[in-house]
mmCIF file with all atom_site columns, C-alpha atoms in Angstrom:
data_model
loop_
_atom_site.group_PDB
_atom_site.id
_atom_site.type_symbol
_atom_site.label_atom_id
_atom_site.label_alt_id
_atom_site.label_comp_id
_atom_site.label_asym_id
_atom_site.label_entity_id
_atom_site.label_seq_id
_atom_site.pdbx_PDB_ins_code
_atom_site.Cartn_x
_atom_site.Cartn_y
_atom_site.Cartn_z
_atom_site.occupancy
_atom_site.B_iso_or_equiv
_atom_site.pdbx_formal_charge
_atom_site.auth_seq_id
_atom_site.auth_comp_id
_atom_site.auth_asym_id
_atom_site.auth_atom_id
_atom_site.pdbx_PDB_model_num
ATOM 1   C CA . UNK A 1 1   ? -21.890 39.873  46.607  1.00 54.00 ? 1   UNK A CA 1
ATOM 2   C CA . UNK A 1 2   ? -21.859 36.942  49.104  1.00 52.00 ? 2   UNK A CA 1
ATOM 3   C CA . UNK A 1 3   ? -18.870 34.404  49.318  1.00 50.00 ? 3   UNK A CA 1
ATOM 4   C CA . UNK A 1 4   ? -21.083 31.760  47.988  1.00 51.00 ? 4   UNK A CA 1
ATOM 5   C CA . UNK A 1 5   ? -22.404 33.541  44.939  1.00 48.00 ? 5   UNK A CA 1
ATOM 6   C CA . UNK A 1 6   ? -18.708 34.782  44.289  1.00 43.00 ? 6   UNK A CA 1
ATOM 7   C CA . UNK A 1 7   ? -17.611 31.180  44.396  1.00 50.00 ? 7   UNK A CA 1
ATOM 8   C CA . UNK A 1 8   ? -20.376 30.066  42.175  1.00 42.00 ? 8   UNK A CA 1
ATOM 9   C CA . UNK A 1 9   ? -19.323 32.641  39.582  1.00 46.00 ? 9   UNK A CA 1
ATOM 10  C CA . UNK A 1 10  ? -15.557 31.881  39.715  1.00 45.00 ? 10  UNK A CA 1
ATOM 11  C CA . UNK A 1 11  ? -16.439 28.205  39.383  1.00 53.00 ? 11  UNK A CA 1
ATOM 12  C CA . UNK A 1 12  ? -18.603 29.116  36.299  1.00 53.00 ? 12  UNK A CA 1
ATOM 13  C CA . UNK A 1 13  ? -15.692 30.856  34.663  1.00 46.00 ? 13  UNK A CA 1
ATOM 14  C CA . UNK A 1 14  ? -13.296 28.436  35.246  1.00 50.00 ? 14  UNK A CA 1
ATOM 15  C CA . UNK A 1 15  ? -15.628 25.693  33.612  1.00 53.00 ? 15  UNK A CA 1
ATOM 16  C CA . UNK A 1 16  ? -16.081 27.833  30.747  1.00 46.00 ? 16  UNK A CA 1
ATOM 17  C CA . UNK A 1 17  ? -12.194 28.661  30.096  1.00 44.00 ? 17  UNK A CA 1
ATOM 18  C CA . UNK A 1 18  ? -11.730 25.018  30.548  1.00 49.00 ? 18  UNK A CA 1
ATOM 19  C CA . UNK A 1 19  ? -14.130 24.280  27.672  1.00 49.00 ? 19  UNK A CA 1
ATOM 20  C CA . UNK A 1 20  ? -12.852 26.804  25.505  1.00 46.00 ? 20  UNK A CA 1
ATOM 21  C CA . UNK A 1 21  ? -9.328  25.439  25.739  1.00 45.00 ? 21  UNK A CA 1
ATOM 22  C CA . UNK A 1 22  ? -10.513 21.902  25.167  1.00 49.00 ? 22  UNK A CA 1
ATOM 23  C CA . UNK A 1 23  ? -12.108 22.986  21.881  1.00 50.00 ? 23  UNK A CA 1
ATOM 24  C CA . UNK A 1 24  ? -9.136  24.661  20.342  1.00 49.00 ? 24  UNK A CA 1
ATOM 25  C CA . UNK A 1 25  ? -7.110  22.489  17.996  1.00 52.00 ? 25  UNK A CA 1
ATOM 26  C CA . UNK A 1 26  ? -3.965  20.611  19.221  1.00 54.00 ? 26  UNK A CA 1
ATOM 27  C CA . UNK A 1 27  ? -0.790  22.981  18.446  1.00 57.00 ? 27  UNK A CA 1
ATOM 28  C CA . UNK A 1 28  ? 2.597   21.842  17.171  1.00 55.00 ? 28  UNK A CA 1
ATOM 29  C CA . UNK A 1 29  ? 5.523   22.376  19.309  1.00 77.00 ? 29  UNK A CA 1
ATOM 30  C CA . UNK A 1 30  ? 7.682   25.230  18.812  1.00 89.00 ? 30  UNK A CA 1
ATOM 31  C CA . UNK A 1 31  ? 10.780  24.779  17.098  1.00 91.00 ? 31  UNK A CA 1
ATOM 32  C CA . UNK A 1 32  ? 13.891  27.230  16.574  1.00 92.00 ? 32  UNK A CA 1
ATOM 33  C CA . UNK A 1 33  ? 14.640  28.222  13.022  1.00 92.00 ? 33  UNK A CA 1
ATOM 34  C CA . UNK A 1 34  ? 16.281  25.745  10.587  1.00 91.00 ? 34  UNK A CA 1
ATOM 35  C CA . UNK A 1 35  ? 15.243  22.873  12.291  1.00 90.00 ? 35  UNK A CA 1
ATOM 36  C CA . UNK A 1 36  ? 12.416  20.224  11.600  1.00 89.00 ? 36  UNK A CA 1
ATOM 37  C CA . UNK A 1 37  ? 9.072   20.889  13.314  1.00 91.00 ? 37  UNK A CA 1
ATOM 38  C CA . UNK A 1 38  ? 7.140   17.310  13.274  1.00 87.00 ? 38  UNK A CA 1
ATOM 39  C CA . UNK A 1 39  ? 3.459   16.970  13.306  1.00 85.00 ? 39  UNK A CA 1
ATOM 40  C CA . UNK A 1 40  ? 2.216   13.212  13.722  1.00 87.00 ? 40  UNK A CA 1
ATOM 41  C CA . UNK A 1 41  ? -0.631  12.527  11.086  1.00 93.00 ? 41  UNK A CA 1
ATOM 42  C CA . UNK A 1 42  ? -2.853  9.392   11.489  1.00 92.00 ? 42  UNK A CA 1
ATOM 43  C CA . UNK A 1 43  ? -5.282  7.647   8.870   1.00 88.00 ? 43  UNK A CA 1
ATOM 44  C CA . UNK A 1 44  ? -6.901  4.214   8.476   1.00 87.00 ? 44  UNK A CA 1
ATOM 45  C CA . UNK A 1 45  ? -6.918  1.821   5.574   1.00 80.00 ? 45  UNK A CA 1
ATOM 46  C CA . UNK A 1 46  ? -10.160 -0.166  5.587   1.00 79.00 ? 46  UNK A CA 1
ATOM 47  C CA . UNK A 1 47  ? -10.634 -3.695  4.579   1.00 76.00 ? 47  UNK A CA 1
ATOM 48  C CA . UNK A 1 48  ? -14.483 -4.210  4.754   1.00 78.00 ? 48  UNK A CA 1
ATOM 49  C CA . UNK A 1 49  ? -15.114 -7.250  2.633   1.00 84.00 ? 49  UNK A CA 1
ATOM 50  C CA . UNK A 1 50  ? -12.629 -9.674  3.845   1.00 94.00 ? 50  UNK A CA 1
ATOM 51  C CA . UNK A 1 51  ? -11.859 -13.087 2.235   1.00 97.00 ? 51  UNK A CA 1
ATOM 52  C CA . UNK A 1 52  ? -14.836 -14.319 -0.041  1.00 97.00 ? 52  UNK A CA 1
ATOM 53  C CA . UNK A 1 53  ? -15.444 -17.219 -2.657  1.00 98.00 ? 53  UNK A CA 1
ATOM 54  C CA . UNK A 1 54  ? -17.985 -17.064 -5.517  1.00 98.00 ? 54  UNK A CA 1
ATOM 55  C CA . UNK A 1 55  ? -19.202 -20.270 -7.265  1.00 98.00 ? 55  UNK A CA 1
ATOM 56  C CA . UNK A 1 56  ? -21.215 -20.925 -10.411 1.00 96.00 ? 56  UNK A CA 1
ATOM 57  C CA . UNK A 1 57  ? -24.989 -20.853 -9.844  1.00 93.00 ? 57  UNK A CA 1
ATOM 58  C CA . UNK A 1 58  ? -26.327 -24.335 -10.236 1.00 91.00 ? 58  UNK A CA 1
ATOM 59  C CA . UNK A 1 59  ? -27.533 -26.669 -11.567 1.00 95.00 ? 59  UNK A CA 1
ATOM 60  C CA . UNK A 1 60  ? -24.471 -27.100 -13.980 1.00 97.00 ? 60  UNK A CA 1
ATOM 61  C CA . UNK A 1 61  ? -24.921 -29.745 -16.645 1.00 97.00 ? 61  UNK A CA 1
ATOM 62  C CA . UNK A 1 62  ? -21.497 -31.139 -17.496 1.00 98.00 ? 62  UNK A CA 1
ATOM 63  C CA . UNK A 1 63  ? -22.721 -33.631 -20.226 1.00 97.00 ? 63  UNK A CA 1
ATOM 64  C CA . UNK A 1 64  ? -23.529 -37.202 -20.696 1.00 98.00 ? 64  UNK A CA 1
ATOM 65  C CA . UNK A 1 65  ? -22.002 -40.661 -21.028 1.00 97.00 ? 65  UNK A CA 1
ATOM 66  C CA . UNK A 1 66  ? -22.491 -44.397 -20.903 1.00 97.00 ? 66  UNK A CA 1
ATOM 67  C CA . UNK A 1 67  ? -21.974 -46.790 -18.207 1.00 97.00 ? 67  UNK A CA 1
ATOM 68  C CA . UNK A 1 68  ? -18.423 -47.894 -17.927 1.00 97.00 ? 68  UNK A CA 1
ATOM 69  C CA . UNK A 1 69  ? -17.476 -44.652 -19.900 1.00 98.00 ? 69  UNK A CA 1
ATOM 70  C CA . UNK A 1 70  ? -16.562 -41.093 -18.645 1.00 98.00 ? 70  UNK A CA 1
ATOM 71  C CA . UNK A 1 71  ? -18.329 -37.728 -18.671 1.00 98.00 ? 71  UNK A CA 1
ATOM 72  C CA . UNK A 1 72  ? -16.174 -34.593 -18.385 1.00 98.00 ? 72  UNK A CA 1
ATOM 73  C CA . UNK A 1 73  ? -17.201 -30.938 -18.276 1.00 98.00 ? 73  UNK A CA 1
ATOM 74  C CA . UNK A 1 74  ? -16.285 -27.581 -16.841 1.00 98.00 ? 74  UNK A CA 1
ATOM 75  C CA . UNK A 1 75  ? -18.156 -26.158 -13.833 1.00 98.00 ? 75  UNK A CA 1
ATOM 76  C CA . UNK A 1 76  ? -17.615 -22.647 -14.539 1.00 98.00 ? 76  UNK A CA 1
ATOM 77  C CA . UNK A 1 77  ? -15.711 -19.702 -12.943 1.00 98.00 ? 77  UNK A CA 1
ATOM 78  C CA . UNK A 1 78  ? -14.698 -20.007 -9.347  1.00 98.00 ? 78  UNK A CA 1
ATOM 79  C CA . UNK A 1 79  ? -13.127 -16.776 -7.879  1.00 98.00 ? 79  UNK A CA 1
ATOM 80  C CA . UNK A 1 80  ? -11.594 -16.124 -4.645  1.00 98.00 ? 80  UNK A CA 1
ATOM 81  C CA . UNK A 1 81  ? -11.559 -12.310 -3.792  1.00 98.00 ? 81  UNK A CA 1
ATOM 82  C CA . UNK A 1 82  ? -9.025  -11.287 -0.634  1.00 98.00 ? 82  UNK A CA 1
ATOM 83  C CA . UNK A 1 83  ? -9.946  -7.746  0.437   1.00 96.00 ? 83  UNK A CA 1
ATOM 84  C CA . UNK A 1 84  ? -8.319  -8.192  3.668   1.00 96.00 ? 84  UNK A CA 1
ATOM 85  C CA . UNK A 1 85  ? -5.098  -5.812  2.868   1.00 95.00 ? 85  UNK A CA 1
ATOM 86  C CA . UNK A 1 86  ? -3.138  -8.064  4.960   1.00 95.00 ? 86  UNK A CA 1
ATOM 87  C CA . UNK A 1 87  ? 0.605   -8.127  5.307   1.00 96.00 ? 87  UNK A CA 1
ATOM 88  C CA . UNK A 1 88  ? 0.610   -11.913 4.796   1.00 96.00 ? 88  UNK A CA 1
ATOM 89  C CA . UNK A 1 89  ? -2.281  -12.308 2.264   1.00 97.00 ? 89  UNK A CA 1
ATOM 90  C CA . UNK A 1 90  ? -2.220  -15.984 1.810   1.00 98.00 ? 90  UNK A CA 1
ATOM 91  C CA . UNK A 1 91  ? -5.176  -18.533 1.593   1.00 98.00 ? 91  UNK A CA 1
ATOM 92  C CA . UNK A 1 92  ? -6.390  -21.971 0.689   1.00 98.00 ? 92  UNK A CA 1
ATOM 93  C CA . UNK A 1 93  ? -9.553  -22.866 -1.490  1.00 98.00 ? 93  UNK A CA 1
ATOM 94  C CA . UNK A 1 94  ? -10.832 -26.320 -0.691  1.00 98.00 ? 94  UNK A CA 1
ATOM 95  C CA . UNK A 1 95  ? -13.412 -28.378 -2.553  1.00 98.00 ? 95  UNK A CA 1
ATOM 96  C CA . UNK A 1 96  ? -15.168 -31.608 -1.612  1.00 98.00 ? 96  UNK A CA 1
ATOM 97  C CA . UNK A 1 97  ? -18.374 -33.325 -2.826  1.00 97.00 ? 97  UNK A CA 1
ATOM 98  C CA . UNK A 1 98  ? -21.166 -33.561 -0.294  1.00 97.00 ? 98  UNK A CA 1
ATOM 99  C CA . UNK A 1 99  ? -21.783 -36.629 1.583   1.00 96.00 ? 99  UNK A CA 1
ATOM 100 C CA . UNK A 1 100 ? -23.789 -39.285 -0.240  1.00 96.00 ? 100 UNK A CA 1
ATOM 101 C CA . UNK A 1 101 ? -22.611 -39.071 -3.864  1.00 97.00 ? 101 UNK A CA 1
ATOM 102 C CA . UNK A 1 102 ? -24.540 -38.142 -6.855  1.00 98.00 ? 102 UNK A CA 1
ATOM 103 C CA . UNK A 1 103 ? -27.919 -39.750 -7.253  1.00 98.00 ? 103 UNK A CA 1
ATOM 104 C CA . UNK A 1 104 ? -30.765 -40.447 -9.627  1.00 97.00 ? 104 UNK A CA 1
ATOM 105 C CA . UNK A 1 105 ? -34.215 -41.923 -9.118  1.00 97.00 ? 105 UNK A CA 1
ATOM 106 C CA . UNK A 1 106 ? -34.667 -43.287 -5.460  1.00 96.00 ? 106 UNK A CA 1
ATOM 107 C CA . UNK A 1 107 ? -30.937 -43.146 -4.831  1.00 96.00 ? 107 UNK A CA 1
ATOM 108 C CA . UNK A 1 108 ? -30.431 -46.892 -4.398  1.00 96.00 ? 108 UNK A CA 1
ATOM 109 C CA . UNK A 1 109 ? -27.020 -48.237 -4.957  1.00 94.00 ? 109 UNK A CA 1
ATOM 110 C CA . UNK A 1 110 ? -27.343 -48.700 -8.673  1.00 94.00 ? 110 UNK A CA 1
ATOM 111 C CA . UNK A 1 111 ? -29.041 -45.110 -8.720  1.00 97.00 ? 111 UNK A CA 1
ATOM 112 C CA . UNK A 1 112 ? -25.636 -43.702 -6.899  1.00 98.00 ? 112 UNK A CA 1
ATOM 113 C CA . UNK A 1 113 ? -22.286 -42.786 -8.258  1.00 98.00 ? 113 UNK A CA 1
ATOM 114 C CA . UNK A 1 114 ? -20.013 -42.461 -5.235  1.00 98.00 ? 114 UNK A CA 1
ATOM 115 C CA . UNK A 1 115 ? -17.704 -39.433 -4.696  1.00 98.00 ? 115 UNK A CA 1
ATOM 116 C CA . UNK A 1 116 ? -14.592 -41.761 -5.514  1.00 98.00 ? 116 UNK A CA 1
ATOM 117 C CA . UNK A 1 117 ? -15.700 -41.753 -8.912  1.00 98.00 ? 117 UNK A CA 1
ATOM 118 C CA . UNK A 1 118 ? -16.092 -38.006 -9.376  1.00 98.00 ? 118 UNK A CA 1
ATOM 119 C CA . UNK A 1 119 ? -12.677 -36.092 -10.067 1.00 98.00 ? 119 UNK A CA 1
ATOM 120 C CA . UNK A 1 120 ? -11.672 -32.466 -9.864  1.00 98.00 ? 120 UNK A CA 1
ATOM 121 C CA . UNK A 1 121 ? -8.979  -30.545 -11.461 1.00 98.00 ? 121 UNK A CA 1
ATOM 122 C CA . UNK A 1 122 ? -8.511  -26.792 -11.276 1.00 98.00 ? 122 UNK A CA 1
ATOM 123 C CA . UNK A 1 123 ? -6.187  -26.119 -14.117 1.00 98.00 ? 123 UNK A CA 1
ATOM 124 C CA . UNK A 1 124 ? -4.311  -22.612 -14.322 1.00 98.00 ? 124 UNK A CA 1
ATOM 125 C CA . UNK A 1 125 ? -5.844  -19.496 -13.054 1.00 98.00 ? 125 UNK A CA 1
ATOM 126 C CA . UNK A 1 126 ? -7.739  -17.527 -15.864 1.00 98.00 ? 126 UNK A CA 1
ATOM 127 C CA . UNK A 1 127 ? -7.308  -14.374 -14.236 1.00 98.00 ? 127 UNK A CA 1
ATOM 128 C CA . UNK A 1 128 ? -5.504  -12.976 -11.085 1.00 98.00 ? 128 UNK A CA 1
ATOM 129 C CA . UNK A 1 129 ? -5.007  -9.653  -9.469  1.00 98.00 ? 129 UNK A CA 1
ATOM 130 C CA . UNK A 1 130 ? -2.502  -8.631  -6.924  1.00 97.00 ? 130 UNK A CA 1
ATOM 131 C CA . UNK A 1 131 ? 0.914   -9.724  -6.168  1.00 95.00 ? 131 UNK A CA 1
ATOM 132 C CA . UNK A 1 132 ? 2.231   -12.849 -4.865  1.00 97.00 ? 132 UNK A CA 1
ATOM 133 C CA . UNK A 1 133 ? 2.212   -16.652 -5.953  1.00 98.00 ? 133 UNK A CA 1
ATOM 134 C CA . UNK A 1 134 ? -0.990  -18.242 -6.922  1.00 98.00 ? 134 UNK A CA 1
ATOM 135 C CA . UNK A 1 135 ? -1.034  -22.195 -7.133  1.00 98.00 ? 135 UNK A CA 1
ATOM 136 C CA . UNK A 1 136 ? -3.479  -24.287 -8.843  1.00 98.00 ? 136 UNK A CA 1
ATOM 137 C CA . UNK A 1 137 ? -4.412  -27.305 -6.849  1.00 98.00 ? 137 UNK A CA 1
ATOM 138 C CA . UNK A 1 138 ? -4.371  -29.783 -9.730  1.00 98.00 ? 138 UNK A CA 1
ATOM 139 C CA . UNK A 1 139 ? -2.352  -28.279 -12.774 1.00 98.00 ? 139 UNK A CA 1
ATOM 140 C CA . UNK A 1 140 ? -3.959  -30.732 -15.697 1.00 98.00 ? 140 UNK A CA 1
ATOM 141 C CA . UNK A 1 141 ? -6.020  -33.785 -16.160 1.00 98.00 ? 141 UNK A CA 1
ATOM 142 C CA . UNK A 1 142 ? -3.354  -36.132 -15.065 1.00 98.00 ? 142 UNK A CA 1
ATOM 143 C CA . UNK A 1 143 ? -3.400  -34.583 -11.585 1.00 98.00 ? 143 UNK A CA 1
ATOM 144 C CA . UNK A 1 144 ? -7.273  -34.747 -11.075 1.00 98.00 ? 144 UNK A CA 1
ATOM 145 C CA . UNK A 1 145 ? -8.297  -36.188 -7.621  1.00 98.00 ? 145 UNK A CA 1
ATOM 146 C CA . UNK A 1 146 ? -11.348 -37.632 -6.389  1.00 98.00 ? 146 UNK A CA 1
ATOM 147 C CA . UNK A 1 147 ? -13.872 -35.497 -4.339  1.00 98.00 ? 147 UNK A CA 1
ATOM 148 C CA . UNK A 1 148 ? -14.551 -38.119 -1.408  1.00 98.00 ? 148 UNK A CA 1
ATOM 149 C CA . UNK A 1 149 ? -12.319 -36.150 0.703   1.00 98.00 ? 149 UNK A CA 1
ATOM 150 C CA . UNK A 1 150 ? -11.286 -32.492 0.983   1.00 98.00 ? 150 UNK A CA 1
ATOM 151 C CA . UNK A 1 151 ? -8.817  -31.226 -1.791  1.00 98.00 ? 151 UNK A CA 1
ATOM 152 C CA . UNK A 1 152 ? -6.874  -28.052 -2.290  1.00 98.00 ? 152 UNK A CA 1
ATOM 153 C CA . UNK A 1 153 ? -8.673  -26.412 -5.193  1.00 98.00 ? 153 UNK A CA 1
ATOM 154 C CA . UNK A 1 154 ? -6.491  -23.486 -5.480  1.00 98.00 ? 154 UNK A CA 1
ATOM 155 C CA . UNK A 1 155 ? -3.926  -21.376 -3.202  1.00 98.00 ? 155 UNK A CA 1
ATOM 156 C CA . UNK A 1 156 ? -2.116  -18.218 -2.789  1.00 98.00 ? 156 UNK A CA 1
ATOM 157 C CA . UNK A 1 157 ? 1.335   -18.973 -0.942  1.00 98.00 ? 157 UNK A CA 1
ATOM 158 C CA . UNK A 1 158 ? 3.031   -15.411 -0.920  1.00 98.00 ? 158 UNK A CA 1
ATOM 159 C CA . UNK A 1 159 ? 2.187   -12.062 -1.365  1.00 97.00 ? 159 UNK A CA 1
ATOM 160 C CA . UNK A 1 160 ? 0.494   -9.004  0.526   1.00 97.00 ? 160 UNK A CA 1
ATOM 161 C CA . UNK A 1 161 ? -2.303  -6.723  0.199   1.00 96.00 ? 161 UNK A CA 1
ATOM 162 C CA . UNK A 1 162 ? -5.691  -6.981  -1.787  1.00 96.00 ? 162 UNK A CA 1
ATOM 163 C CA . UNK A 1 163 ? -5.816  -9.869  -4.433  1.00 98.00 ? 163 UNK A CA 1
ATOM 164 C CA . UNK A 1 164 ? -7.889  -12.359 -6.395  1.00 98.00 ? 164 UNK A CA 1
ATOM 165 C CA . UNK A 1 165 ? -7.807  -15.643 -8.542  1.00 98.00 ? 165 UNK A CA 1
ATOM 166 C CA . UNK A 1 166 ? -10.223 -17.058 -10.859 1.00 98.00 ? 166 UNK A CA 1
ATOM 167 C CA . UNK A 1 167 ? -10.343 -20.655 -12.275 1.00 98.00 ? 167 UNK A CA 1
ATOM 168 C CA . UNK A 1 168 ? -12.796 -22.861 -14.139 1.00 98.00 ? 168 UNK A CA 1
ATOM 169 C CA . UNK A 1 169 ? -12.388 -26.365 -12.894 1.00 98.00 ? 169 UNK A CA 1
ATOM 170 C CA . UNK A 1 170 ? -13.248 -29.441 -14.679 1.00 98.00 ? 170 UNK A CA 1
ATOM 171 C CA . UNK A 1 171 ? -15.347 -32.248 -13.089 1.00 98.00 ? 171 UNK A CA 1
ATOM 172 C CA . UNK A 1 172 ? -14.592 -35.792 -14.539 1.00 98.00 ? 172 UNK A CA 1
ATOM 173 C CA . UNK A 1 173 ? -17.070 -38.808 -13.661 1.00 98.00 ? 173 UNK A CA 1
ATOM 174 C CA . UNK A 1 174 ? -16.093 -42.206 -14.127 1.00 98.00 ? 174 UNK A CA 1
ATOM 175 C CA . UNK A 1 175 ? -19.281 -43.803 -14.643 1.00 98.00 ? 175 UNK A CA 1
ATOM 176 C CA . UNK A 1 176 ? -19.570 -47.408 -13.091 1.00 97.00 ? 176 UNK A CA 1
ATOM 177 C CA . UNK A 1 177 ? -20.662 -50.232 -15.519 1.00 96.00 ? 177 UNK A CA 1
ATOM 178 C CA . UNK A 1 178 ? -23.552 -50.964 -13.223 1.00 95.00 ? 178 UNK A CA 1
ATOM 179 C CA . UNK A 1 179 ? -24.977 -47.262 -13.315 1.00 96.00 ? 179 UNK A CA 1
ATOM 180 C CA . UNK A 1 180 ? -28.613 -47.363 -14.232 1.00 97.00 ? 180 UNK A CA 1
ATOM 181 C CA . UNK A 1 181 ? -29.760 -44.491 -16.850 1.00 97.00 ? 181 UNK A CA 1
ATOM 182 C CA . UNK A 1 182 ? -30.969 -41.239 -15.376 1.00 97.00 ? 182 UNK A CA 1
ATOM 183 C CA . UNK A 1 183 ? -29.976 -37.615 -14.636 1.00 98.00 ? 183 UNK A CA 1
ATOM 184 C CA . UNK A 1 184 ? -27.423 -37.724 -11.402 1.00 98.00 ? 184 UNK A CA 1
ATOM 185 C CA . UNK A 1 185 ? -27.570 -34.842 -8.930  1.00 98.00 ? 185 UNK A CA 1
ATOM 186 C CA . UNK A 1 186 ? -24.890 -34.062 -6.377  1.00 97.00 ? 186 UNK A CA 1
ATOM 187 C CA . UNK A 1 187 ? -23.201 -31.038 -4.924  1.00 97.00 ? 187 UNK A CA 1
ATOM 188 C CA . UNK A 1 188 ? -19.586 -29.850 -5.148  1.00 98.00 ? 188 UNK A CA 1
ATOM 189 C CA . UNK A 1 189 ? -18.598 -27.719 -2.280  1.00 98.00 ? 189 UNK A CA 1
ATOM 190 C CA . UNK A 1 190 ? -16.051 -24.851 -2.312  1.00 98.00 ? 190 UNK A CA 1
ATOM 191 C CA . UNK A 1 191 ? -14.677 -23.055 0.899   1.00 98.00 ? 191 UNK A CA 1
ATOM 192 C CA . UNK A 1 192 ? -11.854 -20.711 1.394   1.00 98.00 ? 192 UNK A CA 1
ATOM 193 C CA . UNK A 1 193 ? -9.615  -19.858 4.557   1.00 98.00 ? 193 UNK A CA 1
#
């Protein structure tokens, strides 16, 4: 057998041996009797769904009232679901009314109720899961806030791991004395971070 062929055969055998060694499972260290012989174990906990907020499908009708009066009704369940499984699983849900206010007809000034006249209060949670401190943005009607700027709707200020909170906020409309009759439509926007 020529030297070049012998070299090729030896090279092939070395490659085969290396592949067989690589395919063998990792072996634990050798430990003497009466001692602990450790093997490191790894696993992964997944958090696929992140932080989300779920709001009622619209349109939601909260009732009716006369000019100069007040209209009040519940929006329906709002839920924050925190599936991040974080060490510090805190979050803040915010709420604001869309720019332009609530309108009827052609949306002229007498056909618009401004967001300063539309108030929000979260009330206490109707349900929670997980540990930590859940805090309503507005605990009761006396704490209601106008939706012309972003407000805290609900928050979680302490705790870790997977959690959720559900609340059923109340919308209060102070109907201007000069408002015209009609069905007014606007948008209440929630977000969470």
